[in-house]
DNA sequence: GACTTTCATCGTATATCGACGATTTACGAT
DNA sequence: ATCGTAAATCGTCGATATACGATGAAAGTC
C-alpha cells in the first residue's frame, strides 16, 4: 500500500475502527440478550438481567460495562438499583453506519436491494 | 433463572448466538475494510486486498476466511486468483436481524424512531 | 449496631483473537 | 524441469475476552 492510499483511507479506516468497536460490543449472545431485555423495560437493574441470562452477577456486570463503554447503553447510578437503559440515539447511529456499509455493497446494482 | 424461562428463551438465545457470530466477523476494522473493497469490485483476489489493508498476506487470508466461515463472503476457488465476493443475501439477512433488534428497542415508543 | 441486598471491582484461570513469518500447494511461464 | 507467483495453512507469540468467586462499598431493614 502506498502512502497516498494510506492517507486517502485514513478517515475511512478511523470510522471503521469506531464502528467495529461498537460491533464488537454487540458480538456476544449474552450482550444481545441484555440489550433485548433493556429494550423491553424502560430501565433495568443488574439483578433482573442476572436472572434472565443465567450468568454470574459479576459476569453480567462486566458485560453491561462493555455496552456502556461502547456507548450503546446509558447508566444512571443508584446503588440499590442502578438503572441501565438503551442509548437509542447511539443505536440509531450505529444502524446508520451499518446501513451505509450495506448501501455501498449494493451500490453497483443489487437485484435484491431497492436502495 | 427458572427452567421455564430457560426453555422459553432457548430459541431466542440460539438466534442471538448465530447473529453474534456474524457480528463478531464484522467487528474488526480490517474485515470491514475488506468488505468495503469487495463491495466495490464484483469479485476480488487476495492480493488486491493485501495491497489495500497493509497487512501480511497470511493475515489477510485469515481475515477473509473468517468472513467466509461466517457466511458473509462467497468463495470461488481459483488457484491463480481466488475470487471472493460479498454474499449479498446473507448481508441482507443480517441487516434484517439487526433491524429486528433495533425495532424491539423502539417498540415501546421511541420519539426518534418512526418504525 | 448488625444484617441483607445490590452492585462494582479485583484477581485469576482459561480460551480465543490477531498478527506475523515460514512452509506448503498449485499453477503458469520460461 | 525449474522458477516465480498466488494463496492457504501451520506454529507461535502477545494481547484480549470470558467466566467465576471473593471482596468491598453503599444503602436500606431489623
mmCIF file of C-alpha atoms (C1' of nucleotides) in Angstrom:
data_model
loop_
_atom_site.group_PDB
_atom_site.id
_atom_site.type_symbol
_atom_site.label_atom_id
_atom_site.label_comp_id
_atom_site.label_asym_id
_atom_site.label_seq_id
_atom_site.Cartn_x
_atom_site.Cartn_y
_atom_site.Cartn_z
ATOM 1 C CA UNK A 1 0.000 0.000 0.000
ATOM 2 C CA UNK A 2 1.475 3.323 -0.964
ATOM 3 C CA UNK A 3 1.466 6.434 1.177
ATOM 4 C CA UNK A 4 -1.210 8.193 -0.849
ATOM 5 C CA UNK A 5 -3.623 5.367 -0.318
ATOM 6 C CA UNK A 6 -2.793 5.316 3.351
ATOM 7 C CA UNK A 7 -3.624 8.987 3.685
ATOM 8 C CA UNK A 8 -6.673 8.804 1.483
ATOM 9 C CA UNK A 9 -8.089 5.978 3.534
ATOM 10 C CA UNK A 10 -7.164 7.380 6.920
ATOM 11 C CA UNK A 11 -10.574 8.785 7.723
ATOM 12 C CA UNK A 12 -12.314 5.741 6.366
ATOM 13 C CA UNK A 13 -10.177 3.473 8.473
ATOM 14 C CA UNK A 14 -10.794 5.538 11.571
ATOM 15 C CA UNK A 15 -14.528 5.351 11.036
ATOM 16 C CA UNK A 16 -14.340 1.613 10.566
ATOM 17 C CA UNK A 17 -12.394 1.277 13.762
ATOM 18 C CA UNK A 18 -15.092 3.130 15.669
ATOM 19 C CA UNK A 19 -17.836 1.090 14.073
ATOM 20 C CA UNK A 20 -16.037 -2.173 14.687
ATOM 21 C CA UNK A 21 -15.659 -1.282 18.339
ATOM 22 C CA UNK A 22 -19.403 -0.983 18.691
ATOM 23 C CA UNK A 23 -19.972 -4.112 16.650
ATOM 24 C CA UNK A 24 -17.613 -5.968 18.960
ATOM 25 C CA UNK A 25 -19.710 -4.843 21.879
ATOM 26 C CA UNK A 26 -22.743 -6.353 20.157
ATOM 27 C CA UNK A 27 -20.960 -9.548 19.182
ATOM 28 C CA UNK A 28 -21.839 -11.710 22.144
ATOM 29 C CA UNK A 29 -25.111 -13.565 22.709
ATOM 30 C CA UNK A 30 -25.267 -12.523 26.348
ATOM 31 C CA UNK A 31 -24.954 -8.866 25.408
ATOM 32 C CA UNK A 32 -27.569 -9.166 22.695
ATOM 33 C CA UNK A 33 -29.817 -10.732 25.281
ATOM 34 C CA UNK A 34 -29.099 -7.907 27.693
ATOM 35 C CA UNK A 35 -29.913 -5.343 25.021
ATOM 36 C CA UNK A 36 -33.092 -7.193 24.282
ATOM 37 C CA UNK A 37 -34.143 -7.042 27.885
ATOM 38 C CA UNK A 38 -33.214 -3.399 28.217
ATOM 39 C CA UNK A 39 -35.361 -2.804 25.162
ATOM 40 C CA UNK A 40 -38.382 -4.311 26.849
ATOM 41 C CA UNK A 41 -38.095 -2.264 30.021
ATOM 42 C CA UNK A 42 -37.571 1.448 30.175
ATOM 43 C CA UNK A 43 -34.734 0.935 32.584
ATOM 44 C CA UNK A 44 -33.289 -2.117 34.220
ATOM 45 C CA UNK A 45 -31.146 -3.043 37.173
ATOM 46 C CA UNK A 46 -28.398 -5.656 37.078
ATOM 47 C CA UNK A 47 -30.250 -8.141 39.252
ATOM 48 C CA UNK A 48 -33.057 -8.593 36.720
ATOM 49 C CA UNK A 49 -30.585 -9.209 33.929
ATOM 50 C CA UNK A 50 -28.732 -11.763 36.017
ATOM 51 C CA UNK A 51 -31.934 -13.737 36.424
ATOM 52 C CA UNK A 52 -32.513 -13.766 32.717
ATOM 53 C CA UNK A 53 -29.190 -14.642 31.139
ATOM 54 C CA UNK A 54 -28.170 -17.203 33.748
ATOM 55 C CA UNK A 55 -24.637 -15.950 34.280
ATOM 56 C CA UNK A 56 -22.920 -14.892 37.473
ATOM 57 C CA UNK A 57 -23.623 -11.392 38.700
ATOM 58 C CA UNK A 58 -20.055 -10.295 38.234
ATOM 59 C CA UNK A 59 -20.069 -11.548 34.673
ATOM 60 C CA UNK A 60 -23.264 -9.712 33.851
ATOM 61 C CA UNK A 61 -21.873 -6.571 35.412
ATOM 62 C CA UNK A 62 -18.866 -6.839 33.133
ATOM 63 C CA UNK A 63 -20.986 -7.356 30.037
ATOM 64 C CA UNK A 64 -23.089 -4.326 30.849
ATOM 65 C CA UNK A 65 -19.942 -2.313 31.386
ATOM 66 C CA UNK A 66 -18.793 -3.238 27.892
ATOM 67 C CA UNK A 67 -22.077 -1.999 26.474
ATOM 68 C CA UNK A 68 -21.782 1.228 28.436
ATOM 69 C CA UNK A 69 -18.168 1.743 27.356
ATOM 70 C CA UNK A 70 -19.237 1.251 23.753
ATOM 71 C CA UNK A 71 -21.792 3.991 24.253
ATOM 72 C CA UNK A 72 -24.748 1.761 23.493
ATOM 73 C CA UNK A 73 -26.237 1.805 26.973
ATOM 74 C CA UNK A 74 -26.694 4.664 29.410
ATOM 75 C CA UNK A 75 -26.037 4.410 33.109
ATOM 76 C CA UNK A 76 -27.809 6.203 35.927
ATOM 77 C CA UNK A 77 -26.034 5.403 39.155
ATOM 78 C CA UNK A 78 -28.168 4.179 42.016
ATOM 79 C CA UNK A 79 -26.512 1.917 44.485
ATOM 80 C CA UNK A 80 -29.622 -0.035 45.334
ATOM 81 C CA UNK A 81 -30.804 -0.483 41.769
ATOM 82 C CA UNK A 82 -28.578 1.026 39.112
ATOM 83 C CA UNK A 83 -30.694 1.952 36.135
ATOM 84 C CA UNK A 84 -29.384 0.938 32.748
ATOM 85 C CA UNK A 85 -31.182 1.824 29.556
ATOM 86 C CA UNK A 86 -30.605 1.645 25.841
ATOM 87 C CA UNK A 87 -28.971 4.649 24.265
ATOM 88 C CA UNK A 88 -31.443 4.768 21.442
ATOM 89 C CA UNK A 89 -29.658 7.596 19.673
ATOM 90 C CA UNK A 90 -26.412 5.644 19.621
ATOM 91 C CA UNK A 91 -28.161 2.544 18.339
ATOM 92 C CA UNK A 92 -29.696 4.584 15.578
ATOM 93 C CA UNK A 93 -26.312 5.981 14.659
ATOM 94 C CA UNK A 94 -24.783 2.514 14.545
ATOM 95 C CA UNK A 95 -27.691 1.271 12.492
ATOM 96 C CA UNK A 96 -26.952 4.083 10.078
ATOM 97 C CA UNK A 97 -23.294 3.090 9.861
ATOM 98 C CA UNK A 98 -24.230 -0.490 9.100
ATOM 99 C CA UNK A 99 -26.771 0.594 6.543
ATOM 100 C CA UNK A 100 -24.108 2.734 4.909
ATOM 101 C CA UNK A 101 -21.840 -0.284 4.654
ATOM 102 C CA UNK A 102 -24.572 -2.360 3.061
ATOM 103 C CA UNK A 103 -25.551 0.508 0.825
ATOM 104 C CA UNK A 104 -22.052 0.538 -0.574
ATOM 105 C CA UNK A 105 -22.234 -3.173 -1.063
ATOM 106 C CA UNK A 106 -25.346 -2.763 -3.157
ATOM 107 C CA UNK A 107 -24.187 0.381 -4.869
ATOM 108 C CA UNK A 108 -23.097 -1.314 -8.073
ATOM 109 C CA UNK A 109 -26.527 -2.743 -8.610
ATOM 110 C CA UNK A 110 -28.105 -5.376 -6.447
ATOM 111 C CA UNK A 111 -31.281 -7.026 -7.618
ATOM 112 C CA UNK A 112 -32.270 -7.783 -4.047
ATOM 113 C CA UNK A 113 -31.728 -4.273 -2.799
ATOM 114 C CA UNK A 114 -34.018 -1.405 -3.644
ATOM 115 C CA UNK A 115 -31.816 1.287 -2.135
ATOM 116 C CA UNK B 1 -33.429 -18.166 36.044
ATOM 117 C CA UNK B 2 -36.048 -20.856 36.264
ATOM 118 C CA UNK B 3 -36.401 -23.772 33.879
ATOM 119 C CA UNK B 4 -39.457 -22.360 32.153
ATOM 120 C CA UNK B 5 -37.638 -19.203 31.216
ATOM 121 C CA UNK B 6 -34.685 -21.230 30.034
ATOM 122 C CA UNK B 7 -36.879 -23.220 27.704
ATOM 123 C CA UNK B 8 -38.919 -20.259 26.571
ATOM 124 C CA UNK B 9 -35.775 -18.353 25.674
ATOM 125 C CA UNK B 10 -33.958 -21.254 24.076
ATOM 126 C CA UNK B 11 -34.826 -20.349 20.517
ATOM 127 C CA UNK B 12 -34.199 -16.702 21.128
ATOM 128 C CA UNK B 13 -30.811 -17.456 22.603
ATOM 129 C CA UNK B 14 -29.883 -19.671 19.699
ATOM 130 C CA UNK B 15 -30.783 -16.944 17.256
ATOM 131 C CA UNK B 16 -28.717 -14.449 19.192
ATOM 132 C CA UNK B 17 -25.767 -16.786 19.137
ATOM 133 C CA UNK B 18 -25.962 -17.057 15.371
ATOM 134 C CA UNK B 19 -26.310 -13.318 14.972
ATOM 135 C CA UNK B 20 -23.465 -12.605 17.354
ATOM 136 C CA UNK B 21 -21.221 -14.923 15.380
ATOM 137 C CA UNK B 22 -21.788 -12.864 12.259
ATOM 138 C CA UNK B 23 -21.418 -9.628 14.177
ATOM 139 C CA UNK B 24 -18.103 -10.889 15.519
ATOM 140 C CA UNK B 25 -16.985 -11.463 11.961
ATOM 141 C CA UNK B 26 -17.809 -7.844 11.210
ATOM 142 C CA UNK B 27 -16.230 -6.500 14.370
ATOM 143 C CA UNK B 28 -12.757 -5.778 13.070
ATOM 144 C CA UNK B 29 -11.669 -2.741 11.078
ATOM 145 C CA UNK B 30 -9.626 -4.830 8.670
ATOM 146 C CA UNK B 31 -12.608 -7.008 7.880
ATOM 147 C CA UNK B 32 -14.876 -4.013 7.417
ATOM 148 C CA UNK B 33 -12.272 -2.644 5.054
ATOM 149 C CA UNK B 34 -12.157 -5.933 3.187
ATOM 150 C CA UNK B 35 -15.929 -5.973 2.885
ATOM 151 C CA UNK B 36 -15.796 -2.445 1.615
ATOM 152 C CA UNK B 37 -13.351 -3.395 -1.084
ATOM 153 C CA UNK B 38 -15.315 -6.473 -2.038
ATOM 154 C CA UNK B 39 -18.321 -4.208 -2.345
ATOM 155 C CA UNK B 40 -16.540 -2.015 -4.862
ATOM 156 C CA UNK B 41 -15.423 -4.848 -7.097
ATOM 157 C CA UNK B 42 -17.623 -7.627 -8.326
ATOM 158 C CA UNK B 43 -15.049 -10.128 -7.210
ATOM 159 C CA UNK B 44 -11.612 -9.804 -5.706
ATOM 160 C CA UNK B 45 -8.499 -11.828 -5.206
ATOM 161 C CA UNK B 46 -6.446 -11.860 -2.011
ATOM 162 C CA UNK B 47 -3.513 -9.984 -3.447
ATOM 163 C CA UNK B 48 -5.557 -6.854 -4.143
ATOM 164 C CA UNK B 49 -6.895 -6.855 -0.614
ATOM 165 C CA UNK B 50 -3.382 -7.263 0.778
ATOM 166 C CA UNK B 51 -2.295 -4.139 -1.037
ATOM 167 C CA UNK B 52 -5.139 -2.153 0.380
ATOM 168 C CA UNK B 53 -5.257 -3.008 4.065
ATOM 169 C CA UNK B 54 -1.496 -3.090 4.566
ATOM 170 C CA UNK B 55 -1.355 -6.366 6.471
ATOM 171 C CA UNK B 56 0.629 -9.502 5.750
ATOM 172 C CA UNK B 57 -0.786 -11.875 3.174
ATOM 173 C CA UNK B 58 -1.306 -14.630 5.715
ATOM 174 C CA UNK B 59 -3.195 -12.257 7.977
ATOM 175 C CA UNK B 60 -5.472 -11.116 5.199
ATOM 176 C CA UNK B 61 -6.088 -14.707 4.212
ATOM 177 C CA UNK B 62 -7.157 -15.440 7.767
ATOM 178 C CA UNK B 63 -9.500 -12.460 7.900
ATOM 179 C CA UNK B 64 -11.147 -13.455 4.651
ATOM 180 C CA UNK B 65 -11.547 -16.967 5.943
ATOM 181 C CA UNK B 66 -13.399 -15.620 8.969
ATOM 182 C CA UNK B 67 -15.754 -13.745 6.683
ATOM 183 C CA UNK B 68 -16.299 -16.848 4.568
ATOM 184 C CA UNK B 69 -16.893 -19.033 7.624
ATOM 185 C CA UNK B 70 -19.433 -16.519 8.876
ATOM 186 C CA UNK B 71 -21.211 -16.866 5.563
ATOM 187 C CA UNK B 72 -20.828 -13.212 4.640
ATOM 188 C CA UNK B 73 -18.464 -13.742 1.728
ATOM 189 C CA UNK B 74 -18.583 -16.303 -1.048
ATOM 190 C CA UNK B 75 -15.552 -18.115 -2.384
ATOM 191 C CA UNK B 76 -14.931 -19.324 -5.884
ATOM 192 C CA UNK B 77 -11.751 -21.351 -5.878
ATOM 193 C CA UNK B 78 -9.161 -20.480 -8.462
ATOM 194 C CA UNK B 79 -5.583 -21.148 -7.576
ATOM 195 C CA UNK B 80 -4.189 -18.290 -9.552
ATOM 196 C CA UNK B 81 -6.700 -15.702 -8.419
ATOM 197 C CA UNK B 82 -9.300 -16.888 -5.969
ATOM 198 C CA UNK B 83 -12.433 -14.844 -6.409
ATOM 199 C CA UNK B 84 -14.113 -13.590 -3.267
ATOM 200 C CA UNK B 85 -17.346 -11.688 -3.338
ATOM 201 C CA UNK B 86 -19.935 -10.382 -0.918
ATOM 202 C CA UNK B 87 -22.787 -12.702 -0.124
ATOM 203 C CA UNK B 88 -25.383 -10.008 -0.562
ATOM 204 C CA UNK B 89 -28.242 -12.226 0.511
ATOM 205 C CA UNK B 90 -26.503 -13.038 3.786
ATOM 206 C CA UNK B 91 -25.739 -9.385 4.406
ATOM 207 C CA UNK B 92 -29.375 -8.570 3.849
ATOM 208 C CA UNK B 93 -30.408 -11.262 6.285
ATOM 209 C CA UNK B 94 -28.004 -9.955 8.916
ATOM 210 C CA UNK B 95 -29.225 -6.440 8.319
ATOM 211 C CA UNK B 96 -32.717 -7.730 8.939
ATOM 212 C CA UNK B 97 -31.655 -9.324 12.205
ATOM 213 C CA UNK B 98 -30.075 -6.108 13.365
ATOM 214 C CA UNK B 99 -33.090 -4.110 12.332
ATOM 215 C CA UNK B 100 -35.266 -6.514 14.301
ATOM 216 C CA UNK B 101 -33.147 -5.910 17.362
ATOM 217 C CA UNK B 102 -33.475 -2.163 16.997
ATOM 218 C CA UNK B 103 -37.151 -2.453 16.223
ATOM 219 C CA UNK B 104 -37.666 -4.171 19.521
ATOM 220 C CA UNK B 105 -35.694 -1.463 21.193
ATOM 221 C CA UNK B 106 -38.040 1.163 19.830
ATOM 222 C CA UNK B 107 -41.158 -0.935 20.220
ATOM 223 C CA UNK B 108 -42.304 0.662 23.445
ATOM 224 C CA UNK B 109 -42.358 4.072 21.851
ATOM 225 C CA UNK B 110 -39.318 5.931 20.699
ATOM 226 C CA UNK B 111 -39.673 9.543 19.709
ATOM 227 C CA UNK B 112 -36.649 9.283 17.425
ATOM 228 C CA UNK B 113 -37.881 6.167 15.680
ATOM 229 C CA UNK B 114 -40.727 6.184 13.224
ATOM 230 C CA UNK B 115 -40.961 2.399 12.972
ATOM 231 C "C1'" DG C 1 -25.155 -1.557 65.514
ATOM 232 C "C1'" DA C 2 -25.823 -5.997 62.866
ATOM 233 C "C1'" DC C 3 -27.692 -7.820 58.669
ATOM 234 C "C1'" DT C 4 -29.207 -8.049 53.893
ATOM 235 C "C1'" DT C 5 -29.417 -6.590 49.332
ATOM 236 C "C1'" DT C 6 -27.418 -4.703 45.268
ATOM 237 C "C1'" DC C 7 -23.777 -3.705 42.603
ATOM 238 C "C1'" DA C 8 -18.797 -2.872 41.223
ATOM 239 C "C1'" DT C 9 -14.233 -4.342 41.196
ATOM 240 C "C1'" DC C 10 -10.199 -7.379 41.784
ATOM 241 C "C1'" DG C 11 -7.686 -11.424 40.933
ATOM 242 C "C1'" DT C 12 -7.314 -15.492 38.381
ATOM 243 C "C1'" DA C 13 -7.775 -19.244 35.106
ATOM 244 C "C1'" DT C 14 -8.765 -20.421 30.544
ATOM 245 C "C1'" DA C 15 -9.871 -19.685 25.806
ATOM 246 C "C1'" DT C 16 -9.813 -17.184 21.795
ATOM 247 C "C1'" DC C 17 -8.020 -13.455 18.738
ATOM 248 C "C1'" DG C 18 -4.674 -11.096 15.798
ATOM 249 C "C1'" DA C 19 -0.513 -10.728 13.683
ATOM 250 C "C1'" DC C 20 3.484 -12.482 11.725
ATOM 251 C "C1'" DG C 21 6.995 -15.478 9.386
ATOM 252 C "C1'" DA C 22 7.767 -19.871 7.471
ATOM 253 C "C1'" DT C 23 6.131 -23.504 4.895
ATOM 254 C "C1'" DT C 24 3.264 -25.930 1.547
ATOM 255 C "C1'" DT C 25 0.481 -26.308 -2.505
ATOM 256 C "C1'" DA C 26 -0.796 -25.311 -7.036
ATOM 257 C "C1'" DC C 27 -0.288 -23.197 -11.325
ATOM 258 C "C1'" DG C 28 1.723 -20.659 -15.407
ATOM 259 C "C1'" DA C 29 5.754 -19.197 -17.756
ATOM 260 C "C1'" DT C 30 10.302 -19.979 -19.295
ATOM 261 C "C1'" DA D 1 12.460 -29.348 -15.077
ATOM 262 C "C1'" DT D 2 12.823 -25.001 -12.869
ATOM 263 C "C1'" DC D 3 11.363 -20.619 -11.444
ATOM 264 C "C1'" DG D 4 8.116 -17.196 -9.817
ATOM 265 C "C1'" DT D 5 3.604 -16.005 -8.200
ATOM 266 C "C1'" DA D 6 -0.720 -16.555 -5.561
ATOM 267 C "C1'" DA D 7 -2.829 -18.406 -1.884
ATOM 268 C "C1'" DA D 8 -3.705 -21.452 2.108
ATOM 269 C "C1'" DT D 9 -2.087 -23.333 6.245
ATOM 270 C "C1'" DC D 10 0.948 -24.088 10.401
ATOM 271 C "C1'" DG D 11 3.146 -22.695 14.523
ATOM 272 C "C1'" DT D 12 3.965 -19.206 17.653
ATOM 273 C "C1'" DC D 13 3.565 -15.191 20.437
ATOM 274 C "C1'" DG D 14 1.400 -11.470 22.995
ATOM 275 C "C1'" DA D 15 -2.942 -9.371 23.818
ATOM 276 C "C1'" DT D 16 -7.584 -9.597 24.753
ATOM 277 C "C1'" DA D 17 -12.027 -11.807 26.074
ATOM 278 C "C1'" DT D 18 -14.799 -14.564 29.130
ATOM 279 C "C1'" DA D 19 -16.139 -16.570 33.172
ATOM 280 C "C1'" DC D 20 -16.072 -17.153 38.060
ATOM 281 C "C1'" DG D 21 -15.592 -16.457 43.173
ATOM 282 C "C1'" DA D 22 -14.104 -13.365 46.632
ATOM 283 C "C1'" DT D 23 -14.078 -8.963 48.420
ATOM 284 C "C1'" DG D 24 -15.599 -4.258 49.229
ATOM 285 C "C1'" DA D 25 -18.792 -0.378 49.280
ATOM 286 C "C1'" DA D 26 -23.291 1.930 49.653
ATOM 287 C "C1'" DA D 27 -27.994 1.956 51.205
ATOM 288 C "C1'" DG D 28 -31.993 0.099 53.326
ATOM 289 C "C1'" DT D 29 -34.029 -3.091 57.236
ATOM 290 C "C1'" DC D 30 -34.258 -5.254 61.630
#
